Amino acid sequence: MPKLSSNKSEQLTKMLVAVDLVILTVRNARLCALLIQRGISPFKGQWALPGGFVLPSENLEQAALRELSEETGTSAGSIGHLEQLATFGDVKRDPRERVISVAYLALVPNLPVPKAGSDAINASLIAVADIQTENLTLAFDHRSILLSGVERAKAKLEYTPLATRFCSKYFAINELRQTYETVWQTKLDPANFHRKVTKADGFLQASEDAVQGSSGRPAQLFSQGPAAHLHPPILRPSGS
Amino acid sequence: MPKLSSNKSEQLTKMLVAVDLVILTVRNARLCALLIQRGISPFKGQWALPGGFVLPSENLEQAALRELSEETGTSAGSIGHLEQLATFGDVKRDPRERVISVAYLALVPNLPVPKAGSDAINASLIAVADIQTENLTLAFDHRSILLSGVERAKAKLEYTPLATRFCSKYFAINELRQTYETVWQTKLDPANFHRKVTKADGFLQASEDAVQGSSGRPAQLFSQGPAAHLHPPILRPSGS
DNA sequence: TGAATAGTGTCTATGAGACAGTATGTA
DNA sequence: TACATACTGTCTCATAGACACTATTCA
């Protein structure tokens, strides 16, 4: 941290600082990201991550929370999970002027239909797989930000109980397993998965209730347990 | 990303953007961080992380590389490892004005004696353990940045071959093990450690040479292998 | 020779994965 | 009854850790 005397600070280059959000949810057994379609130039009409500039009075995480509740309509309490992802600051990432973007990753349960904001003509949940396979272009460097977020989410499912953030408050092991399968894009053995998650210390809290699916034996319902990390972890199959 | 029309952008709040460096090395079997003693207010006389403001023409990583070579005198090629750590932007983290700091983590081999810079009256390698136990106060929020970097380094040793970045170009398993023990602050079984690192795919490249220690059988020398990730990983003992 | 360090063998416990087998519901 | 899904048992393999053992040097 070099010198910054009050009379010299005006000479130093200041930059716009934004937060951009990778908001992930599981919808119809697909991992989806909340994207907005830009209503203004540049990249008008293209899909982009929701985000906004950091206000002088707020910390970075507060800015991310504010944007998140603006975009999803969720109150602060109902947000599943929010964490800082990384910061993107390449010189030309915004064609207008220098903008530093601090990206945050949010994991939320199944969202209500998103609403368009003032600067967006549309907002929608887009399947991550479609973005990857159809080579959908995103505005700015938002494609790499989004992929960073997806990769982070995949990794976090191994060592933390965050998969429950995609599930209902009370869920069957079945729902939890489908969440893992959706995010990891792989199939998991139901029997082994059942044993692993029920044995992981503090991952799941058993409830008294059970739920009946379309057929078969009713499944016990669980809620998230107290653990912040999984011991032992639920590891991805090596090919994922 | 909201609207940013050229005539409105002047109203938006711009902020100073800095990079701060957590530079770690192993020296005399201790994990040390390169700190500077501030020669100017605020926090004059206190220890701080080296860093500086991002120039308009450079990307974040370029700024970090520039600061790193300024502080350590290393050329770009000899830098062990550099990665983005996290971004710190609390409103009051700098008492003068709003400064967003993008922290980077650098792992380097044993450094030459550091030199003081223009804004520092001193620069020195301080043992991380001393900072923790003696409750040494660091300027700004640099203490939490430093601890984030240390935690990241500890975690990275498990899944990546980064421990070799602290070692000489050719090293014995002994030196590698002491590096792990130093960073993790734990003792490792030499026999099991030897087997693990030599079996991890692509971690080590065997050389023809051997080295003689003060006594005992000479040890084979290795250099870093091609692997970017360790399979299987070298996991910390659970109490660490 | 003894001390010290390098490196190997081997035993045990734990967990992953494959898959058979049992439990309990619906059609 | 047939079928589907929940859940349990069991076998095999891989790896971690404890620790005995062998190998090779110096004093």
Tab-separated table of N, CA and C in Angstrom, chain B residues 60-151:
chain	number	residue	atom	x	y	z
B	60	LEU	N	-5.417	-6.749	-13.458
B	60	LEU	CA	-5.157	-6.959	-12.033
B	60	LEU	C	-3.926	-7.828	-11.813
B	61	GLU	N	-3.847	-8.911	-12.568
B	61	GLU	CA	-2.715	-9.815	-12.372
B	61	GLU	C	-1.405	-9.154	-12.777
B	62	GLN	N	-1.458	-8.323	-13.790
B	62	GLN	CA	-0.246	-7.595	-14.166
B	62	GLN	C	0.194	-6.668	-13.039
B	63	ALA	N	-0.768	-6.021	-12.417
B	63	ALA	CA	-0.422	-5.156	-11.283
B	63	ALA	C	0.209	-5.966	-10.160
B	64	ALA	N	-0.342	-7.144	-9.907
B	64	ALA	CA	0.214	-7.982	-8.845
B	64	ALA	C	1.631	-8.426	-9.199
B	65	LEU	N	1.851	-8.797	-10.450
B	65	LEU	CA	3.193	-9.206	-10.875
B	65	LEU	C	4.178	-8.047	-10.771
B	66	ARG	N	3.738	-6.881	-11.133
B	66	ARG	CA	4.619	-5.711	-11.049
B	66	ARG	C	5.010	-5.444	-9.602
B	67	GLU	N	4.014	-5.449	-8.713
B	67	GLU	CA	4.321	-5.232	-7.305
B	67	GLU	C	5.243	-6.320	-6.763
B	68	LEU	N	4.980	-7.536	-7.192
B	68	LEU	CA	5.780	-8.648	-6.683
B	68	LEU	C	7.236	-8.498	-7.082
B	69	SER	N	7.472	-8.145	-8.327
B	69	SER	CA	8.876	-8.029	-8.733
B	69	SER	C	9.509	-6.788	-8.112
B	70	GLU	N	8.709	-5.748	-7.881
B	70	GLU	CA	9.264	-4.578	-7.186
B	70	GLU	C	9.686	-4.931	-5.758
B	71	GLU	N	8.879	-5.740	-5.096
B	71	GLU	CA	9.148	-6.030	-3.691
B	71	GLU	C	10.232	-7.084	-3.505
B	72	THR	N	10.258	-8.045	-4.400
B	72	THR	CA	11.170	-9.160	-4.192
B	72	THR	C	12.376	-9.097	-5.110
B	73	GLY	N	12.334	-8.242	-6.113
B	73	GLY	CA	13.427	-8.201	-7.064
B	73	GLY	C	13.478	-9.396	-7.984
B	74	THR	N	12.460	-10.238	-7.920
B	74	THR	CA	12.464	-11.414	-8.780
B	74	THR	C	12.008	-11.036	-10.178
B	75	SER	N	12.576	-11.694	-11.158
B	75	SER	CA	12.071	-11.537	-12.513
B	75	SER	C	10.806	-12.382	-12.649
B	76	ALA	N	10.036	-12.101	-13.664
B	76	ALA	CA	8.750	-12.776	-13.822
B	76	ALA	C	8.911	-14.297	-13.875
B	77	GLY	N	10.013	-14.745	-14.470
B	77	GLY	CA	10.176	-16.175	-14.631
B	77	GLY	C	10.403	-16.928	-13.332
B	78	SER	N	11.049	-16.295	-12.377
B	78	SER	CA	11.441	-17.028	-11.170
B	78	SER	C	10.374	-17.012	-10.096
B	79	ILE	N	9.233	-16.413	-10.393
B	79	ILE	CA	8.158	-16.386	-9.409
B	79	ILE	C	7.566	-17.778	-9.274
B	80	GLY	N	7.427	-18.237	-8.061
B	80	GLY	CA	6.935	-19.589	-7.848
B	80	GLY	C	5.502	-19.756	-8.263
B	81	HIS	N	4.645	-18.905	-7.733
B	81	HIS	CA	3.218	-19.092	-7.958
B	81	HIS	C	2.507	-17.829	-7.549
B	82	LEU	N	1.522	-17.449	-8.347
B	82	LEU	CA	0.726	-16.260	-8.035
B	82	LEU	C	-0.717	-16.545	-8.371
B	83	GLU	N	-1.614	-16.284	-7.414
B	83	GLU	CA	-3.033	-16.477	-7.705
B	83	GLU	C	-3.855	-15.459	-6.941
B	84	GLN	N	-5.004	-15.169	-7.476
B	84	GLN	CA	-5.892	-14.231	-6.793
B	84	GLN	C	-6.466	-14.888	-5.550
B	85	LEU	N	-6.547	-14.110	-4.489
B	85	LEU	CA	-6.983	-14.654	-3.210
B	85	LEU	C	-8.430	-14.264	-2.935
B	86	ALA	N	-8.690	-13.000	-2.787
B	86	ALA	CA	-10.033	-12.502	-2.523
B	86	ALA	C	-9.960	-10.986	-2.598
B	87	THR	N	-11.113	-10.343	-2.543
B	87	THR	CA	-11.170	-8.890	-2.622
B	87	THR	C	-11.804	-8.341	-1.357
B	88	PHE	N	-11.181	-7.340	-0.818
B	88	PHE	CA	-11.600	-6.747	0.453
B	88	PHE	C	-12.017	-5.312	0.180
B	89	GLY	N	-13.224	-4.971	0.552
B	89	GLY	CA	-13.704	-3.644	0.193
B	89	GLY	C	-14.599	-2.990	1.214
B	90	ASP	N	-14.405	-3.298	2.475
B	90	ASP	CA	-15.246	-2.660	3.489
B	90	ASP	C	-15.095	-1.144	3.425
B	91	VAL	N	-16.175	-0.470	3.734
B	91	VAL	CA	-16.228	0.974	3.555
B	91	VAL	C	-15.091	1.675	4.300
B	92	LYS	N	-14.843	1.246	5.529
B	92	LYS	CA	-13.879	1.966	6.357
B	92	LYS	C	-12.520	1.267	6.456
B	93	ARG	N	-12.239	0.352	5.541
B	93	ARG	CA	-10.986	-0.390	5.704
B	93	ARG	C	-9.770	0.522	5.518
B	94	ASP	N	-9.891	1.579	4.746
B	94	ASP	CA	-8.861	2.609	4.673
B	94	ASP	C	-9.466	3.883	5.245
B	95	PRO	N	-8.848	4.438	6.291
B	95	PRO	CA	-9.474	5.589	6.962
B	95	PRO	C	-9.499	6.841	6.103
B	96	ARG	N	-8.725	6.859	5.021
B	96	ARG	CA	-8.667	8.084	4.229
B	96	ARG	C	-9.837	8.166	3.268
B	97	GLU	N	-9.988	7.130	2.470
B	97	GLU	CA	-11.093	7.112	1.524
B	97	GLU	C	-11.324	5.684	1.084
B	98	ARG	N	-12.342	5.485	0.308
B	98	ARG	CA	-12.723	4.129	-0.098
B	98	ARG	C	-11.647	3.523	-0.992
B	99	VAL	N	-11.127	2.373	-0.590
B	99	VAL	CA	-10.149	1.652	-1.393
B	99	VAL	C	-10.559	0.190	-1.457
B	100	ILE	N	-10.680	-0.322	-2.663
B	100	ILE	CA	-10.950	-1.740	-2.877
B	100	ILE	C	-9.614	-2.439	-3.068
B	101	SER	N	-9.383	-3.476	-2.281
B	101	SER	CA	-8.110	-4.178	-2.403
B	101	SER	C	-8.321	-5.595	-2.911
B	102	VAL	N	-7.707	-5.891	-4.052
B	102	VAL	CA	-7.720	-7.246	-4.587
B	102	VAL	C	-6.451	-7.932	-4.100
B	103	ALA	N	-6.619	-8.917	-3.235
B	103	ALA	CA	-5.455	-9.572	-2.644
B	103	ALA	C	-4.991	-10.728	-3.511
B	104	TYR	N	-3.681	-10.850	-3.637
B	104	TYR	CA	-3.072	-11.965	-4.358
B	104	TYR	C	-2.171	-12.737	-3.404
B	105	LEU	N	-2.064	-14.012	-3.689
B	105	LEU	CA	-1.197	-14.887	-2.904
B	105	LEU	C	-0.025	-15.308	-3.771
B	106	ALA	N	1.187	-15.114	-3.260
B	106	ALA	CA	2.396	-15.523	-3.972
B	106	ALA	C	3.184	-16.493	-3.103
B	107	LEU	N	3.626	-17.578	-3.708
B	107	LEU	CA	4.505	-18.522	-3.013
B	107	LEU	C	5.842	-18.487	-3.722
B	108	VAL	N	6.886	-18.231	-2.959
B	108	VAL	CA	8.203	-18.068	-3.571
B	108	VAL	C	9.228	-18.883	-2.801
B	109	PRO	N	10.292	-19.303	-3.473
B	109	PRO	CA	11.377	-19.980	-2.766
B	109	PRO	C	12.098	-18.976	-1.870
B	110	ASN	N	12.991	-19.495	-1.088
B	110	ASN	CA	13.719	-18.671	-0.118
B	110	ASN	C	14.179	-17.353	-0.742
B	111	LEU	N	13.724	-16.254	-0.190
B	111	LEU	CA	13.955	-14.945	-0.777
B	111	LEU	C	15.301	-14.370	-0.382
B	112	PRO	N	15.855	-13.504	-1.212
B	112	PRO	CA	16.974	-12.682	-0.750
B	112	PRO	C	16.456	-11.689	0.283
B	113	VAL	N	17.385	-11.050	0.984
B	113	VAL	CA	16.970	-10.080	1.999
B	113	VAL	C	16.169	-8.974	1.323
B	114	PRO	N	14.981	-8.737	1.782
B	114	PRO	CA	14.156	-7.735	1.101
B	114	PRO	C	14.695	-6.338	1.322
B	115	LYS	N	14.366	-5.467	0.390
B	115	LYS	CA	14.800	-4.080	0.462
B	115	LYS	C	13.599	-3.190	0.742
B	116	ALA	N	13.840	-2.113	1.398
B	116	ALA	CA	12.753	-1.172	1.676
B	116	ALA	C	12.408	-0.407	0.407
B	117	GLY	N	11.146	-0.094	0.242
B	117	GLY	CA	10.715	0.676	-0.912
B	117	GLY	C	10.586	2.136	-0.552
B	118	SER	N	10.011	2.888	-1.470
B	118	SER	CA	9.959	4.337	-1.286
B	118	SER	C	9.049	4.730	-0.123
B	119	ASP	N	7.982	3.995	0.058
B	119	ASP	CA	7.016	4.364	1.079
B	119	ASP	C	7.143	3.489	2.328
B	120	ALA	N	8.188	2.673	2.368
B	120	ALA	CA	8.361	1.779	3.511
B	120	ALA	C	9.707	2.084	4.157
B	121	ILE	N	9.754	2.085	5.468
B	121	ILE	CA	11.024	2.336	6.134
B	121	ILE	C	11.763	1.031	6.376
B	122	ASN	N	11.080	-0.089	6.105
B	122	ASN	CA	11.685	-1.364	6.407
B	122	ASN	C	10.894	-2.452	5.686
B	123	ALA	N	11.569	-3.519	5.380
B	123	ALA	CA	10.876	-4.664	4.791
B	123	ALA	C	11.529	-5.904	5.354
B	124	SER	N	10.716	-6.898	5.686
B	124	SER	CA	11.292	-8.017	6.401
B	124	SER	C	10.404	-9.243	6.284
B	125	LEU	N	11.021	-10.403	6.468
B	125	LEU	CA	10.258	-11.648	6.486
B	125	LEU	C	9.870	-11.957	7.928
B	126	ILE	N	8.594	-11.984	8.183
B	126	ILE	CA	8.092	-12.209	9.539
B	126	ILE	C	7.434	-13.580	9.578
B	127	ALA	N	7.762	-14.339	10.628
B	127	ALA	CA	7.156	-15.665	10.757
B	127	ALA	C	5.666	-15.537	11.038
B	128	VAL	N	4.889	-16.301	10.291
B	128	VAL	CA	3.436	-16.236	10.452
B	128	VAL	C	3.035	-16.642	11.867
B	129	ALA	N	3.718	-17.641	12.410
B	129	ALA	CA	3.378	-18.095	13.760
B	129	ALA	C	3.554	-16.965	14.771
B	130	ASP	N	4.582	-16.141	14.596
B	130	ASP	CA	4.788	-15.031	15.512
B	130	ASP	C	3.671	-14.010	15.398
B	131	ILE	N	3.238	-13.760	14.181
B	131	ILE	CA	2.136	-12.810	13.999
B	131	ILE	C	0.900	-13.310	14.736
B	132	GLN	N	0.669	-14.621	14.659
B	132	GLN	CA	-0.524	-15.164	15.302
B	132	GLN	C	-0.404	-15.160	16.817
B	133	THR	N	0.731	-15.658	17.330
B	133	THR	CA	0.816	-15.835	18.782
B	133	THR	C	1.059	-14.512	19.505
B	134	GLU	N	1.855	-13.632	18.904
B	134	GLU	CA	2.169	-12.383	19.589
B	134	GLU	C	1.128	-11.311	19.330
B	135	ASN	N	0.077	-11.679	18.618
B	135	ASN	CA	-0.978	-10.721	18.313
B	135	ASN	C	-0.415	-9.441	17.704
B	136	LEU	N	0.517	-9.610	16.803
B	136	LEU	CA	1.106	-8.474	16.123
B	136	LEU	C	0.033	-7.767	15.295
B	137	THR	N	-0.096	-6.485	15.495
B	137	THR	CA	-1.104	-5.720	14.767
B	137	THR	C	-0.584	-5.367	13.385
B	138	LEU	N	-1.400	-5.590	12.377
B	138	LEU	CA	-1.053	-5.166	11.026
B	138	LEU	C	-1.937	-3.995	10.623
B	139	ALA	N	-1.429	-3.205	9.700
B	139	ALA	CA	-2.175	-2.038	9.233
B	139	ALA	C	-3.431	-2.468	8.479
B	140	PHE	N	-4.390	-1.559	8.408
B	140	PHE	CA	-5.635	-1.797	7.672
B	140	PHE	C	-6.251	-3.137	8.116
B	141	ASP	N	-6.835	-3.856	7.156
B	141	ASP	CA	-7.371	-5.197	7.432
B	141	ASP	C	-6.382	-6.260	6.970
B	142	HIS	N	-5.100	-5.918	6.993
B	142	HIS	CA	-4.110	-6.814	6.411
B	142	HIS	C	-3.933	-8.094	7.206
B	143	ARG	N	-4.307	-8.063	8.469
B	143	ARG	CA	-4.196	-9.291	9.241
B	143	ARG	C	-5.146	-10.367	8.707
B	144	SER	N	-6.371	-9.986	8.439
B	144	SER	CA	-7.289	-11.006	7.921
B	144	SER	C	-6.927	-11.399	6.494
B	145	ILE	N	-6.398	-10.471	5.710
B	145	ILE	CA	-5.951	-10.840	4.366
B	145	ILE	C	-4.820	-11.860	4.471
B	146	LEU	N	-3.872	-11.581	5.354
B	146	LEU	CA	-2.740	-12.498	5.516
B	146	LEU	C	-3.225	-13.886	5.945
B	147	LEU	N	-4.130	-13.916	6.914
B	147	LEU	CA	-4.592	-15.219	7.391
B	147	LEU	C	-5.375	-15.962	6.306
B	148	SER	N	-6.110	-15.233	5.479
B	148	SER	CA	-6.762	-15.883	4.334
B	148	SER	C	-5.733	-16.528	3.423
B	149	GLY	N	-4.655	-15.818	3.197
B	149	GLY	CA	-3.620	-16.352	2.320
B	149	GLY	C	-2.962	-17.589	2.901
B	150	VAL	N	-2.703	-17.554	4.189
B	150	VAL	CA	-2.092	-18.712	4.835
B	150	VAL	C	-3.034	-19.914	4.749
B	151	GLU	N	-4.292	-19.675	5.003
B	151	GLU	CA	-5.257	-20.779	4.939
B	151	GLU	C	-5.346	-21.341	3.519
